Every structure is written in C-alpha cells, then in structure tokens.
Tab-separated table of C-alpha atoms in Angstrom:
chain	number	residue	atom	x	y	z
P	1	UNK	CA	11.402	7.333	-9.009
P	2	UNK	CA	13.785	4.686	-10.259
P	3	UNK	CA	12.326	1.960	-8.024
P	4	UNK	CA	8.892	2.509	-9.639
P	5	UNK	CA	10.166	1.708	-13.141
P	6	UNK	CA	9.050	-1.925	-12.949
P	7	UNK	CA	5.457	-0.649	-13.075
P	8	UNK	CA	5.929	1.188	-16.395
P	9	UNK	CA	4.216	-1.517	-18.524
P	10	UNK	CA	1.102	-1.240	-16.332
P	11	UNK	CA	0.684	2.549	-16.070
P	12	UNK	CA	-2.492	2.592	-18.182
P	13	UNK	CA	-4.163	0.298	-15.633
P	14	UNK	CA	-2.981	2.050	-12.469
P	15	UNK	CA	-4.382	4.897	-10.416
P	16	UNK	CA	-1.754	7.649	-10.456
P	17	UNK	CA	-2.493	9.613	-7.304
P	18	UNK	CA	-1.966	13.076	-8.773
P	19	UNK	CA	-4.325	12.326	-11.692
P	20	UNK	CA	-7.098	10.343	-10.005
P	21	UNK	CA	-10.093	11.631	-8.027
P	22	UNK	CA	-9.632	8.758	-5.580
P	23	UNK	CA	-5.872	9.313	-5.420
P	24	UNK	CA	-6.227	13.020	-4.702
P	25	UNK	CA	-8.728	12.273	-1.949
P	26	UNK	CA	-6.365	9.696	-0.458
P	27	UNK	CA	-3.459	12.172	-0.439
P	28	UNK	CA	-5.676	14.852	1.094
P	29	UNK	CA	-6.796	12.454	3.829
P	30	UNK	CA	-3.178	11.557	4.609
P	31	UNK	CA	-2.314	15.246	4.937
P	32	UNK	CA	-5.292	15.953	7.191
P	33	UNK	CA	-4.898	13.032	9.597
P	34	UNK	CA	-2.180	13.304	12.253
P	35	UNK	CA	-2.506	9.862	13.803
P	36	UNK	CA	-4.057	6.907	11.990
P	37	UNK	CA	-5.877	4.572	14.422
P	38	UNK	CA	-3.501	1.752	15.264
P	39	UNK	CA	-6.343	-0.750	14.944
P	40	UNK	CA	-6.317	-0.287	11.146
P	41	UNK	CA	-2.610	-1.097	10.942
P	42	UNK	CA	-3.137	-3.970	13.402
P	43	UNK	CA	-5.500	-5.626	10.919
P	44	UNK	CA	-3.094	-5.288	8.009
P	45	UNK	CA	-0.013	-6.429	9.937
P	46	UNK	CA	-1.940	-9.366	11.391
P	47	UNK	CA	-2.837	-10.523	7.862
P	48	UNK	CA	0.661	-10.288	6.409
P	49	UNK	CA	2.499	-11.223	9.617
P	50	UNK	CA	0.564	-13.923	11.527
P	51	UNK	CA	0.969	-13.362	15.239
P	52	UNK	CA	2.563	-9.980	14.408
P	53	UNK	CA	5.910	-11.797	14.207
P	54	UNK	CA	8.286	-11.460	11.254
P	55	UNK	CA	11.160	-13.883	10.697
P	56	UNK	CA	13.836	-12.622	8.305
P	57	UNK	CA	16.114	-15.271	6.729
P	58	UNK	CA	19.625	-13.793	6.782
P	59	UNK	CA	22.327	-16.457	6.188
P	60	UNK	CA	25.019	-13.809	6.459
P	61	UNK	CA	28.604	-14.245	7.623
P	62	UNK	CA	29.871	-11.618	10.055
P	63	UNK	CA	33.490	-11.137	11.131
P	64	UNK	CA	34.010	-11.754	14.822
P	65	UNK	CA	36.344	-9.038	16.091
P	66	UNK	CA	37.922	-10.538	19.224
P	67	UNK	CA	39.554	-8.105	21.639
P	68	UNK	CA	43.051	-8.909	22.786
P	69	UNK	CA	42.943	-11.142	25.858
P	70	UNK	CA	42.996	-14.717	27.073
P	71	UNK	CA	39.986	-16.822	26.190
P	72	UNK	CA	39.246	-20.259	27.615
P	73	UNK	CA	37.794	-21.315	24.249
P	74	UNK	CA	39.400	-20.310	20.917
P	75	UNK	CA	36.822	-18.269	18.954
P	76	UNK	CA	36.467	-18.429	15.171
P	77	UNK	CA	37.095	-15.470	12.870
P	78	UNK	CA	33.419	-15.237	11.846
P	79	UNK	CA	29.924	-16.506	12.593
P	80	UNK	CA	26.805	-17.049	10.459
P	81	UNK	CA	23.555	-15.279	11.328
P	82	UNK	CA	20.772	-17.622	10.179
P	83	UNK	CA	17.702	-15.494	10.878
P	84	UNK	CA	16.241	-12.664	12.926
P	85	UNK	CA	12.714	-12.759	14.356
P	86	UNK	CA	10.893	-9.523	15.229
P	87	UNK	CA	7.886	-9.888	17.555
P	88	UNK	CA	4.983	-7.716	18.765
P	89	UNK	CA	5.034	-5.602	15.611
P	90	UNK	CA	1.442	-4.515	16.269
P	91	UNK	CA	2.206	-3.003	19.678
P	92	UNK	CA	2.424	0.607	18.513
P	93	UNK	CA	3.351	3.496	20.779
P	94	UNK	CA	3.239	6.245	18.165
P	95	UNK	CA	2.259	5.999	14.529
P	96	UNK	CA	2.915	8.777	12.054
P	97	UNK	CA	0.631	8.222	9.069
P	98	UNK	CA	1.945	7.353	5.656
P	99	UNK	CA	2.694	10.427	3.556
P	100	UNK	CA	2.854	10.668	-0.196
P	101	UNK	CA	6.532	11.238	-0.977
P	102	UNK	CA	7.228	11.577	-4.686
P	103	UNK	CA	6.963	9.782	-7.993
P	104	UNK	CA	3.611	8.224	-8.832
P	105	UNK	CA	3.129	5.646	-6.089
P	106	UNK	CA	5.636	6.026	-3.214
P	107	UNK	CA	4.581	6.594	0.404
P	108	UNK	CA	6.591	6.733	3.610
P	109	UNK	CA	5.993	6.790	7.341
P	110	UNK	CA	7.372	6.072	10.794
P	111	UNK	CA	6.209	4.180	13.828
P	112	UNK	CA	7.561	3.815	17.330
P	113	UNK	CA	6.964	0.578	19.228
P	114	UNK	CA	6.418	0.195	22.940
P	115	UNK	CA	8.978	-2.579	22.864
P	116	UNK	CA	10.450	-4.902	20.284
P	117	UNK	CA	11.441	-8.431	21.275
P	118	UNK	CA	14.068	-9.830	18.878
P	119	UNK	CA	15.414	-13.356	18.559
P	120	UNK	CA	18.619	-14.126	16.641
P	121	UNK	CA	19.641	-17.616	15.560
P	122	UNK	CA	23.167	-18.312	14.368
P	123	UNK	CA	25.973	-20.810	14.120
P	124	UNK	CA	29.758	-21.026	14.185
P	125	UNK	CA	32.430	-23.705	14.200
P	126	UNK	CA	34.319	-24.014	17.497
P	127	UNK	CA	36.867	-26.753	18.296
P	128	UNK	CA	35.897	-28.473	15.068
P	129	UNK	CA	32.224	-28.642	16.005
P	130	UNK	CA	29.237	-26.692	14.675
P	131	UNK	CA	27.800	-24.659	17.499
P	132	UNK	CA	24.332	-23.083	17.496
P	133	UNK	CA	23.379	-20.010	19.479
P	134	UNK	CA	20.095	-18.261	20.219
P	135	UNK	CA	19.967	-14.726	21.520
P	136	UNK	CA	16.831	-13.009	22.800
P	137	UNK	CA	17.018	-9.242	23.017
P	138	UNK	CA	14.700	-6.486	24.165
P	139	UNK	CA	15.233	-3.329	22.106
P	140	UNK	CA	14.887	0.005	23.905
P	141	UNK	CA	13.044	2.904	22.208
P	142	UNK	CA	12.737	1.046	18.882
P	143	UNK	CA	11.448	2.871	15.826
P	144	UNK	CA	10.719	1.704	12.314
P	145	UNK	CA	10.910	3.859	9.191
P	146	UNK	CA	9.258	2.496	6.075
P	147	UNK	CA	8.854	3.492	2.458
P	148	UNK	CA	6.627	1.541	0.113
P	149	UNK	CA	5.108	1.580	-3.331
P	150	UNK	CA	1.307	1.277	-3.314
P	151	UNK	CA	-0.052	0.965	-6.860
P	152	UNK	CA	-3.792	0.311	-7.254
P	153	UNK	CA	-5.717	-0.822	-10.290
P	154	UNK	CA	-7.659	2.351	-11.031
P	155	UNK	CA	-10.940	0.689	-12.008
P	156	UNK	CA	-10.981	-1.628	-8.989
P	157	UNK	CA	-10.041	1.213	-6.643
P	158	UNK	CA	-12.861	3.353	-7.969
P	159	UNK	CA	-15.328	0.478	-7.521
P	160	UNK	CA	-14.595	-0.218	-3.843
P	161	UNK	CA	-13.494	3.189	-2.511
P	162	UNK	CA	-15.525	3.966	0.586
P	163	UNK	CA	-17.344	1.631	2.962
P	164	UNK	CA	-16.517	-1.549	1.024
P	165	UNK	CA	-12.786	-0.798	1.074
P	166	UNK	CA	-12.971	0.036	4.794
P	167	UNK	CA	-14.899	-3.121	5.660
P	168	UNK	CA	-11.913	-5.480	5.981
P	169	UNK	CA	-8.177	-5.791	5.272
P	170	UNK	CA	-8.994	-8.105	2.348
P	171	UNK	CA	-11.228	-5.509	0.717
P	172	UNK	CA	-8.709	-2.768	1.473
P	173	UNK	CA	-6.136	-4.728	-0.540
P	174	UNK	CA	-8.493	-6.027	-3.247
P	175	UNK	CA	-7.776	-3.191	-5.728
P	176	UNK	CA	-3.987	-3.484	-5.295
P	177	UNK	CA	-2.238	-4.353	-8.572
P	178	UNK	CA	-0.556	-7.788	-8.495
P	179	UNK	CA	0.815	-10.143	-11.167
P	180	UNK	CA	1.813	-13.266	-9.177
P	181	UNK	CA	2.757	-15.252	-12.263
P	182	UNK	CA	5.377	-12.570	-13.030
P	183	UNK	CA	6.380	-11.955	-9.377
P	184	UNK	CA	5.195	-8.346	-9.652
P	185	UNK	CA	3.310	-6.623	-6.857
P	186	UNK	CA	1.915	-3.106	-6.679
P	187	UNK	CA	2.568	-3.242	-2.920
P	188	UNK	CA	6.325	-3.193	-2.605
P	189	UNK	CA	8.342	-2.344	0.511
P	190	UNK	CA	11.390	-0.388	-0.652
P	191	UNK	CA	12.765	0.613	2.756
P	192	UNK	CA	12.330	-0.924	6.213
P	193	UNK	CA	14.819	0.471	8.693
P	194	UNK	CA	15.003	-0.321	12.426
P	195	UNK	CA	16.646	2.065	14.882
P	196	UNK	CA	17.191	1.506	18.613
P	197	UNK	CA	18.947	3.363	21.427
P	198	UNK	CA	19.974	0.337	23.498
P	199	UNK	CA	19.162	-3.319	24.124
P	200	UNK	CA	19.338	-6.026	26.757
P	201	UNK	CA	19.828	-9.644	25.799
P	202	UNK	CA	20.212	-13.241	26.933
P	203	UNK	CA	22.298	-15.743	24.966
P	204	UNK	CA	22.293	-19.548	25.006
P	205	UNK	CA	24.732	-21.875	23.205
P	206	UNK	CA	24.393	-25.550	22.257
P	207	UNK	CA	26.677	-28.106	20.607
P	208	UNK	CA	29.705	-28.347	22.934
P	209	UNK	CA	28.271	-29.907	26.043
P	210	UNK	CA	26.930	-28.198	29.153
P	211	UNK	CA	30.170	-26.783	30.620
P	212	UNK	CA	31.687	-25.535	27.365
P	213	UNK	CA	28.324	-24.177	26.227
P	214	UNK	CA	28.175	-22.013	29.355
P	215	UNK	CA	31.767	-20.834	28.951
P	216	UNK	CA	31.288	-19.942	25.288
P	217	UNK	CA	28.043	-18.174	26.155
P	218	UNK	CA	29.882	-16.027	28.692
P	219	UNK	CA	32.590	-15.136	26.181
P	220	UNK	CA	30.084	-14.195	23.488
P	221	UNK	CA	28.037	-12.174	25.988
P	222	UNK	CA	31.179	-10.240	26.897
P	223	UNK	CA	31.900	-9.532	23.231
P	224	UNK	CA	28.352	-8.348	22.584
P	225	UNK	CA	28.407	-6.032	25.612
P	226	UNK	CA	31.653	-4.478	24.466
P	227	UNK	CA	30.387	-4.030	20.914
P	228	UNK	CA	26.851	-2.744	21.554
P	229	UNK	CA	27.511	0.529	19.798
P	230	UNK	CA	28.738	-1.250	16.658
P	231	UNK	CA	25.763	-3.621	16.660
P	232	UNK	CA	23.258	-0.769	16.987
P	233	UNK	CA	25.020	1.108	14.195
P	234	UNK	CA	24.790	-2.000	11.989
P	235	UNK	CA	20.975	-2.282	12.168
P	236	UNK	CA	20.201	0.293	9.437
P	237	UNK	CA	22.470	-1.610	7.052
P	238	UNK	CA	19.943	-4.478	7.101
P	239	UNK	CA	17.383	-2.160	5.437
P	240	UNK	CA	17.457	-3.704	1.941
P	241	UNK	CA	17.312	-7.298	3.181
P	242	UNK	CA	14.426	-6.606	5.561
P	243	UNK	CA	12.507	-4.757	2.838
P	244	UNK	CA	13.088	-7.619	0.405
P	245	UNK	CA	11.808	-10.218	2.859
P	246	UNK	CA	8.709	-8.102	3.570
P	247	UNK	CA	7.969	-7.737	-0.155
P	248	UNK	CA	8.395	-11.488	-0.713
P	249	UNK	CA	5.846	-12.140	2.026
P	250	UNK	CA	3.436	-9.651	0.453
P	251	UNK	CA	3.760	-11.247	-2.978
P	252	UNK	CA	2.895	-14.630	-1.506
P	253	UNK	CA	0.041	-13.413	0.713
P	254	UNK	CA	-1.620	-10.659	-1.334
P	255	UNK	CA	-3.423	-12.852	-3.933
P	256	UNK	CA	-4.840	-15.032	-1.148
P	257	UNK	CA	-6.216	-12.013	0.681
P	258	UNK	CA	-7.666	-10.499	-2.479
P	259	UNK	CA	-9.512	-13.730	-3.268
P	260	UNK	CA	-11.558	-13.219	-0.080
P	261	UNK	CA	-12.972	-9.955	-1.417
P	262	UNK	CA	-14.058	-10.675	-4.994
P	263	UNK	CA	-16.730	-8.308	-6.407
P	264	UNK	CA	-19.307	-11.093	-6.243
P	265	UNK	CA	-19.146	-10.903	-2.444
P	266	UNK	CA	-18.666	-7.144	-2.291
P	267	UNK	CA	-22.125	-6.203	-3.482
P	268	UNK	CA	-24.112	-7.403	-0.431
P	269	UNK	CA	-22.092	-4.939	1.674
P	270	UNK	CA	-23.754	-2.009	-0.093
P	271	UNK	CA	-26.224	-0.345	2.256
P	272	UNK	CA	-29.447	1.519	1.486
P	273	UNK	CA	-31.366	2.781	4.497
P	274	UNK	CA	-29.618	0.274	6.755
P	275	UNK	CA	-30.381	-2.699	4.483
P	276	UNK	CA	-28.057	-4.772	2.339
P	277	UNK	CA	-28.277	-4.342	-1.406
P	278	UNK	CA	-27.232	-6.102	-4.601
P	279	UNK	CA	-25.228	-4.402	-7.360
P	280	UNK	CA	-26.689	-1.075	-8.504
P	281	UNK	CA	-27.350	-0.579	-12.198
P	282	UNK	CA	-28.218	3.051	-12.906
P	283	UNK	CA	-28.811	5.428	-15.779
P	284	UNK	CA	-29.663	8.464	-13.632
P	285	UNK	CA	-28.384	9.852	-10.329
P	286	UNK	CA	-29.905	12.530	-8.088
P	287	UNK	CA	-28.362	14.340	-5.126
P	288	UNK	CA	-30.594	16.068	-2.574
P	289	UNK	CA	-29.068	18.826	-0.439
P	290	UNK	CA	-29.937	18.590	3.251
P	291	UNK	CA	-26.665	20.226	4.335
P	292	UNK	CA	-25.469	23.619	5.549
P	293	UNK	CA	-23.800	24.608	2.272
P	294	UNK	CA	-24.293	25.057	-1.450
P	295	UNK	CA	-23.823	21.728	-3.226
P	296	UNK	CA	-22.547	20.804	-6.683
P	297	UNK	CA	-21.820	17.379	-8.110
P	298	UNK	CA	-20.389	15.601	-11.126
P	299	UNK	CA	-19.980	12.102	-12.578
P	300	UNK	CA	-16.643	10.285	-12.533
P	301	UNK	CA	-16.021	7.335	-14.865
P	302	UNK	CA	-13.667	4.838	-13.216
P	303	UNK	CA	-12.108	3.128	-16.283
P	304	UNK	CA	-11.588	6.258	-18.407
P	305	UNK	CA	-10.912	8.748	-15.562
P	306	UNK	CA	-13.361	11.065	-17.341
P	307	UNK	CA	-15.126	13.588	-15.097
P	308	UNK	CA	-18.132	15.583	-16.242
P	309	UNK	CA	-18.757	19.261	-15.591
P	310	UNK	CA	-20.317	19.982	-12.235
P	311	UNK	CA	-23.975	20.881	-11.869
P	312	UNK	CA	-24.770	24.479	-10.961
P	313	UNK	CA	-24.722	25.027	-7.207
P	314	UNK	CA	-27.979	24.338	-5.360
P	315	UNK	CA	-29.086	25.224	-1.825
P	316	UNK	CA	-30.517	23.218	1.043
P	317	UNK	CA	-33.840	21.470	0.350
P	318	UNK	CA	-33.033	21.356	-3.382
P	319	UNK	CA	-32.139	18.397	-5.630
P	320	UNK	CA	-30.277	17.991	-8.908
P	321	UNK	CA	-30.507	14.959	-11.209
P	322	UNK	CA	-28.373	14.015	-14.218
P	323	UNK	CA	-28.868	11.269	-16.775
P	324	UNK	CA	-25.598	9.491	-17.497
P	325	UNK	CA	-26.234	9.542	-21.242
P	326	UNK	CA	-26.724	13.317	-21.195
P	327	UNK	CA	-23.742	14.092	-18.980
P	328	UNK	CA	-21.300	11.776	-20.772
P	329	UNK	CA	-20.813	11.160	-24.469
P	330	UNK	CA	-20.803	7.629	-25.869
P	331	UNK	CA	-17.027	7.923	-26.249
P	332	UNK	CA	-16.538	8.536	-22.504
P	333	UNK	CA	-18.850	5.880	-21.038
P	334	UNK	CA	-19.893	2.375	-22.051
P	335	UNK	CA	-22.557	0.076	-20.717
P	336	UNK	CA	-21.219	-1.759	-17.688
P	337	UNK	CA	-18.674	0.930	-16.720
P	338	UNK	CA	-18.381	1.543	-12.962
P	339	UNK	CA	-19.147	5.198	-12.262
P	340	UNK	CA	-19.220	7.398	-9.174
P	341	UNK	CA	-21.000	10.586	-8.214
P	342	UNK	CA	-18.556	13.168	-6.862
P	343	UNK	CA	-20.046	15.712	-4.469
P	344	UNK	CA	-18.562	19.185	-3.978
P	345	UNK	CA	-19.420	21.301	-0.952
P	346	UNK	CA	-18.785	24.844	-2.187
P	347	UNK	CA	-15.985	26.371	-0.038
P	348	UNK	CA	-15.399	22.852	1.289
P	349	UNK	CA	-14.167	19.431	0.200
P	350	UNK	CA	-14.936	17.061	-2.661
P	351	UNK	CA	-16.151	13.564	-1.793
P	352	UNK	CA	-16.766	10.430	-3.846
P	353	UNK	CA	-20.313	9.347	-3.066
P	354	UNK	CA	-20.622	5.781	-1.781
P	355	UNK	CA	-21.295	3.210	-3.243
P	356	UNK	CA	-19.993	2.791	-6.767
P	357	UNK	CA	-22.658	2.453	-9.458
P	358	UNK	CA	-22.707	0.601	-12.772
P	359	UNK	CA	-24.014	2.299	-15.900
P	360	UNK	CA	-26.807	0.425	-17.658
P	361	UNK	CA	-28.989	2.493	-20.039
P	362	UNK	CA	-32.678	2.941	-19.134
P	363	UNK	CA	-32.310	1.087	-15.841
P	364	UNK	CA	-32.663	2.837	-12.471
P	365	UNK	CA	-32.374	6.188	-10.774
P	366	UNK	CA	-30.254	6.233	-7.618
P	367	UNK	CA	-30.862	9.112	-5.203
P	368	UNK	CA	-28.588	10.336	-2.417
P	369	UNK	CA	-29.186	12.797	0.402
P	370	UNK	CA	-26.209	14.896	1.569
P	371	UNK	CA	-26.018	16.192	5.157
P	372	UNK	CA	-23.357	17.871	7.298
P	373	UNK	CA	-20.934	20.770	6.970
P	374	UNK	CA	-18.448	21.827	4.305
P	375	UNK	CA	-15.569	19.824	5.801
P	376	UNK	CA	-17.539	16.959	7.365
P	377	UNK	CA	-20.483	15.704	5.357
P	378	UNK	CA	-21.866	12.456	3.992
P	379	UNK	CA	-24.168	11.540	1.123
P	380	UNK	CA	-26.355	8.520	1.863
P	381	UNK	CA	-28.125	6.380	-0.712
P	382	UNK	CA	-31.849	6.756	0.008
P	383	UNK	CA	-33.680	5.460	-3.065
P	384	UNK	CA	-33.359	3.174	-6.088
P	385	UNK	CA	-36.273	3.122	-8.558
P	386	UNK	CA	-36.801	2.353	-12.270
P	387	UNK	CA	-36.516	5.348	-14.596
P	388	UNK	CA	-39.446	4.035	-16.676
P	389	UNK	CA	-42.547	5.808	-15.284
P	390	UNK	CA	-44.719	2.911	-16.446
P	391	UNK	CA	-42.931	0.439	-14.185
P	392	UNK	CA	-43.932	0.403	-10.538
P	393	UNK	CA	-40.892	0.387	-8.241
P	394	UNK	CA	-40.375	-2.766	-6.191
P	395	UNK	CA	-39.069	-2.065	-2.685
P	396	UNK	CA	-38.993	-3.386	0.860
P	397	UNK	CA	-38.998	0.092	2.422
P	398	UNK	CA	-40.927	3.277	1.577
P	399	UNK	CA	-39.666	6.690	2.760
P	400	UNK	CA	-40.907	10.259	2.370
P	401	UNK	CA	-38.625	13.303	2.762
P	402	UNK	CA	-40.318	16.471	3.985
P	403	UNK	CA	-38.985	19.386	1.940
P	404	UNK	CA	-42.278	21.257	2.171
P	405	UNK	CA	-43.390	24.225	4.246
P	406	UNK	CA	-45.421	22.255	6.769
P	407	UNK	CA	-45.505	19.443	9.312
P	408	UNK	CA	-46.671	16.193	7.734
P	409	UNK	CA	-47.445	12.535	8.187
P	410	UNK	CA	-48.122	9.687	5.781
P	411	UNK	CA	-49.527	6.176	5.705
P	412	UNK	CA	-48.954	3.172	3.427
P	413	UNK	CA	-52.047	1.166	2.412
P	414	UNK	CA	-52.045	-2.367	1.025
P	415	UNK	CA	-54.540	-2.109	-1.859
P	416	UNK	CA	-55.304	-5.856	-1.713
P	417	UNK	CA	-56.070	-6.145	2.005
P	418	UNK	CA	-56.846	-2.561	2.975
P	419	UNK	CA	-54.334	-2.814	5.843
P	420	UNK	CA	-52.409	0.354	6.677
P	421	UNK	CA	-49.390	1.574	8.630
P	422	UNK	CA	-48.896	5.273	9.503
P	423	UNK	CA	-45.993	7.427	10.650
P	424	UNK	CA	-46.138	10.099	13.301
P	425	UNK	CA	-45.980	13.777	12.453
P	426	UNK	CA	-42.619	15.213	11.418
P	427	UNK	CA	-41.311	18.653	10.314
P	428	UNK	CA	-39.334	19.927	7.325
P	429	UNK	CA	-35.916	18.386	6.532
P	430	UNK	CA	-36.811	15.106	8.212
P	431	UNK	CA	-37.595	11.677	6.750
P	432	UNK	CA	-39.905	8.899	7.932
P	433	UNK	CA	-40.101	5.344	6.546
P	434	UNK	CA	-42.501	2.407	6.557
P	435	UNK	CA	-41.722	-1.221	5.796
P	436	UNK	CA	-44.713	-2.760	3.962
P	437	UNK	CA	-44.030	-6.142	5.530
P	438	UNK	CA	-45.076	-4.616	8.864
P	439	UNK	CA	-48.653	-4.315	7.551
P	440	UNK	CA	-50.586	-7.471	8.526
P	441	UNK	CA	-51.243	-9.894	5.681
P	442	UNK	CA	-48.741	-8.396	3.232
P	443	UNK	CA	-47.468	-10.726	0.503
P	444	UNK	CA	-44.714	-10.422	-2.079
P	445	UNK	CA	-45.950	-8.294	-4.979
P	446	UNK	CA	-48.715	-6.460	-3.049
P	447	UNK	CA	-49.341	-2.914	-4.260
P	448	UNK	CA	-49.180	-0.007	-1.806
P	449	UNK	CA	-50.597	3.514	-1.995
P	450	UNK	CA	-49.045	6.272	0.113
P	451	UNK	CA	-51.481	8.818	1.598
P	452	UNK	CA	-49.876	12.105	2.657
P	453	UNK	CA	-51.428	14.560	5.119
P	454	UNK	CA	-50.138	18.143	5.379
P	455	UNK	CA	-51.106	19.206	8.896
P	456	UNK	CA	-53.590	22.109	8.676
P	457	UNK	CA	-53.744	21.417	4.968
P	458	UNK	CA	-54.977	18.896	2.437
P	459	UNK	CA	-54.528	15.174	2.040
P	460	UNK	CA	-53.304	13.600	-1.197
P	461	UNK	CA	-51.458	10.565	-2.524
P	462	UNK	CA	-47.905	10.287	-3.798
P	463	UNK	CA	-47.454	10.325	-7.574
P	464	UNK	CA	-46.750	6.579	-7.852
P	465	UNK	CA	-47.589	3.346	-6.049
P	466	UNK	CA	-45.030	0.816	-4.833
P	467	UNK	CA	-44.925	-2.978	-5.142
P	468	UNK	CA	-43.662	-4.773	-2.065
P	469	UNK	CA	-40.603	-6.974	-2.648
P	470	UNK	CA	-38.183	-8.489	-0.171
P	471	UNK	CA	-35.233	-7.046	-2.101
P	472	UNK	CA	-33.608	-4.687	0.430
P	473	UNK	CA	-34.336	-1.692	-1.810
P	474	UNK	CA	-35.801	1.623	-0.700
P	475	UNK	CA	-38.184	3.840	-2.657
P	476	UNK	CA	-38.112	7.459	-1.465
P	477	UNK	CA	-40.559	10.266	-2.217
P	478	UNK	CA	-39.914	13.989	-1.757
P	479	UNK	CA	-42.721	16.367	-0.753
P	480	UNK	CA	-42.545	20.035	-1.791
P	481	UNK	CA	-44.936	22.957	-1.632
P	482	UNK	CA	-47.369	24.483	0.855
P	483	UNK	CA	-50.227	23.065	2.905
P	484	UNK	CA	-52.770	23.551	0.091
P	485	UNK	CA	-50.509	23.184	-2.928
P	486	UNK	CA	-47.894	20.453	-2.773
P	487	UNK	CA	-46.763	17.231	-4.468
P	488	UNK	CA	-44.854	14.150	-3.346
P	489	UNK	CA	-42.801	12.750	-6.200
P	490	UNK	CA	-40.563	9.723	-6.387
P	491	UNK	CA	-36.906	10.798	-6.157
P	492	UNK	CA	-35.194	10.356	-9.506
P	493	UNK	CA	-38.439	9.870	-11.417
C-alpha cells in the first residue's frame, strides 16, 4: 500500500502480520470474532479522546449559497468553519471488528453509534462586523468507517502478547512503533469517514446584538434546513482532515501512554499459580498435556522470528521438554533474547504460551500445563525451578500433579521444626498445592520434604526437597506409575 511507504526504513524492526506468529494469530482472531466487546474500544478511545469527545480544527471557508428571496440581513458570500466537536464517541450501538485489509499493516472496520452529538463553531462578517455562530446537532443513524495502519515492533509485541498486553490500554499500545522525534507513528489513521441519514440542530448567533442575532439565526436556520441533503453529502469529504487530526492526537498521546507500561513494570503482572512473578530467565521449557487432544509445541524467537521444529505429538498425561540450546543453534538465539513456547493442538489451533520468557543459559526450567479442547485451550505456567540438580529450588508454593494410576495425597514437612501440612486425597489429572508459610514456625530458607502416599499403595518422598522463599514462585512435581511402583519428579528437572 502506498500509504505504508513511510514505514519502509523500519521494516526490519516491525512485525509483518503475514510473517509473524503473533501477527497470524491476531489476524485469525479478527476473522473468528464477530463482535469485539465495546468495553475494549471504550478504554482505547477514552485514552486518546478524553471524555470521548474529539474536536477537529477546520478553519475552512465554505461558500454560502443563498436562495433567491428577500432577506432582512444581507448575508456574506462565504463563512469560516472554525472547528467541529464530536461527542459520545464511546456510545457504540454496533461494532464490526477491525479486519486485516491488505499490505503489511492496514486494518479497517465500521461502527454504528447510538447517537452522535456534534457542535460546530464558525464565523462570518455581516454588516461589517465579525459574527460568531454555534450550532449543536444530533445526527441520526450515524456510522463511522475507519482504516488505520497498526505497525508493532516485533520484539516488543512478542514480549507482551497475551495477558500483559490485555491488562490495560497502555500495555496494549506499548509495542506500537513510534518515533516522536521524527513525527512517525506506527498507529496512523488513514481514513475516518462519518455518514448520517438526517440531523436536527439548534443554532445561536452572537456579535450583532440581541435582535439582529435572532434574525440572522433564523435566516441561517432556514438555509441549513433547505440544504440538509448537500450538508449530509459533504460529510465524507472531510475524511482526510478528520483522519489527519486523529493521527496528530495519536502521535502526541502514544508516547505518554507507552511510558506507563515499561517492561520494568510489566514483569510483576506475570502470574504463576495465582501469584505475581518477576521476569523469567529460562534455558529449558516443558509442556504437560492435560487436554483432550494430541499436543505438539515449538520455540519461537521474538527478535529473529526463528521458529524451531515442533516436538512429536504427545497424548494426555504426557510431557515434553526441550532445552533452548538444543532446539536452537547459537546463530538463531542469543543470551537475553525473549522467546515464546508455541503450542499446537493437533487438528486445532496454534497458541503462543503466556508469558514470554528470556533465554539465559543454565538458568531455570519453566513448565506449563495445557488443558481444554482443540479450539479452546490454555497453557498455564505451573513451575519454575533451577535446571542444576544440585541446587534446591526456592519457592513459596509446592504443587504435585497426579499423572499416576491411583488416588493420592501428599504432605510437606519442615525439616527444621517437624511441622507438616497435608492435602486431601485427589485422583488422576488433578493437582493439589501447599504453601510452606502455612506451616507453623516456618522461616525464610527452611527446607521442606514432600511425602507422597498412593492410596492402597506405598509411601515415598519426592525426588528433591524445596527451600521456602517468599518469591511468588511455584515448584511443581509430577507423579507417574502404579501404587507400588511410582516416582514424583520435579517438572523440568
């Protein structure tokens, strides 16, 4: 598209939808969803348009076509429209979601408003005096068609895609490309066209004195009523000016919004087992299948757009782990690169696993558990532990997944105090957790042993102990086997 050419110098930094895992998912979502919840658009419009009111500076001269007749006040040949104010832009009646149109970055959509209050301010010279007028109109059956360029920085988009990006309008816009010092924005409104079927209005005039103001108001009202059709037909011609004003507002507002969602404040929004978590450094990732389908997964490197081969498919109650260094060559990943796991439900959809991870060699193993159906599933982060088997994991929550052929229970024992906390019994494909801090007398750094009991079978401990730390991390074990022959290993170890 010609209007995307200004982005040519930045193509290497941008997420081209047809080439990006995130972009493809975004296009697929737009095709699947019929109506986007208006509350999402409300948040965005409220940020860019305080009070959901948009004032468009016009400063345009319009010819005043005066019908033949006798007027009490001689009217000028033209008037100047100073500005137009559109109100209640968040009061949607129908919203058709944005659709990917063509090119690399262009989207379009339509929305119908319940009503659209409009205020026009203008001026003209009458009897040698400058006269001001204000007209308030209520547009009937208003609709708004828009087309816009939405170009994201590909690395930033990959980092926040998912719950972080959904958490607020600021975080939604954080990965948007913007160069304020060069007046270049990746969010660029290229078309903003208003259409209406009719309107009612009220007009007031000032500058001539009370009597003449009223008389001129009546004359102008008569002209407007006789020229309604021409005025309605003129509205689409304001498309370019309205789009330009909207883009100018975005360029001014976007950097301010993005500054409220810097990565340093993004990381606490990451959730593990319902707890907040700092940035995740990993060198290994594991996915556990607790879903009603065969699962595969791959790594996706955000900066390089490199995607590894998928794992072989694996069934429910199975897990697959991959070391980053084994799955990616040194030429396709560097220390510090943001990476994502990309799940694939066979005969279903692909999904970027949330949250983003950062590759650091010999650091941690992050484990996810996937549940759901082929077209509606989620993969939740359930464990983060060191890959070094000689280092005891530090965690504030201990969980055990039952992937064994029995009903089980487990307890966590503080080896310093002897205090314990036990779960109830639970069957296969379920998980129970214990927070060490709930054991009386627990201190930071206390070591815990987990004792597992297979009902109608033997008792034994998990393969590793855990050190209690108030760090919002979870350590998860997985039990497999039969009542008399089983093991409970740390996920990712």
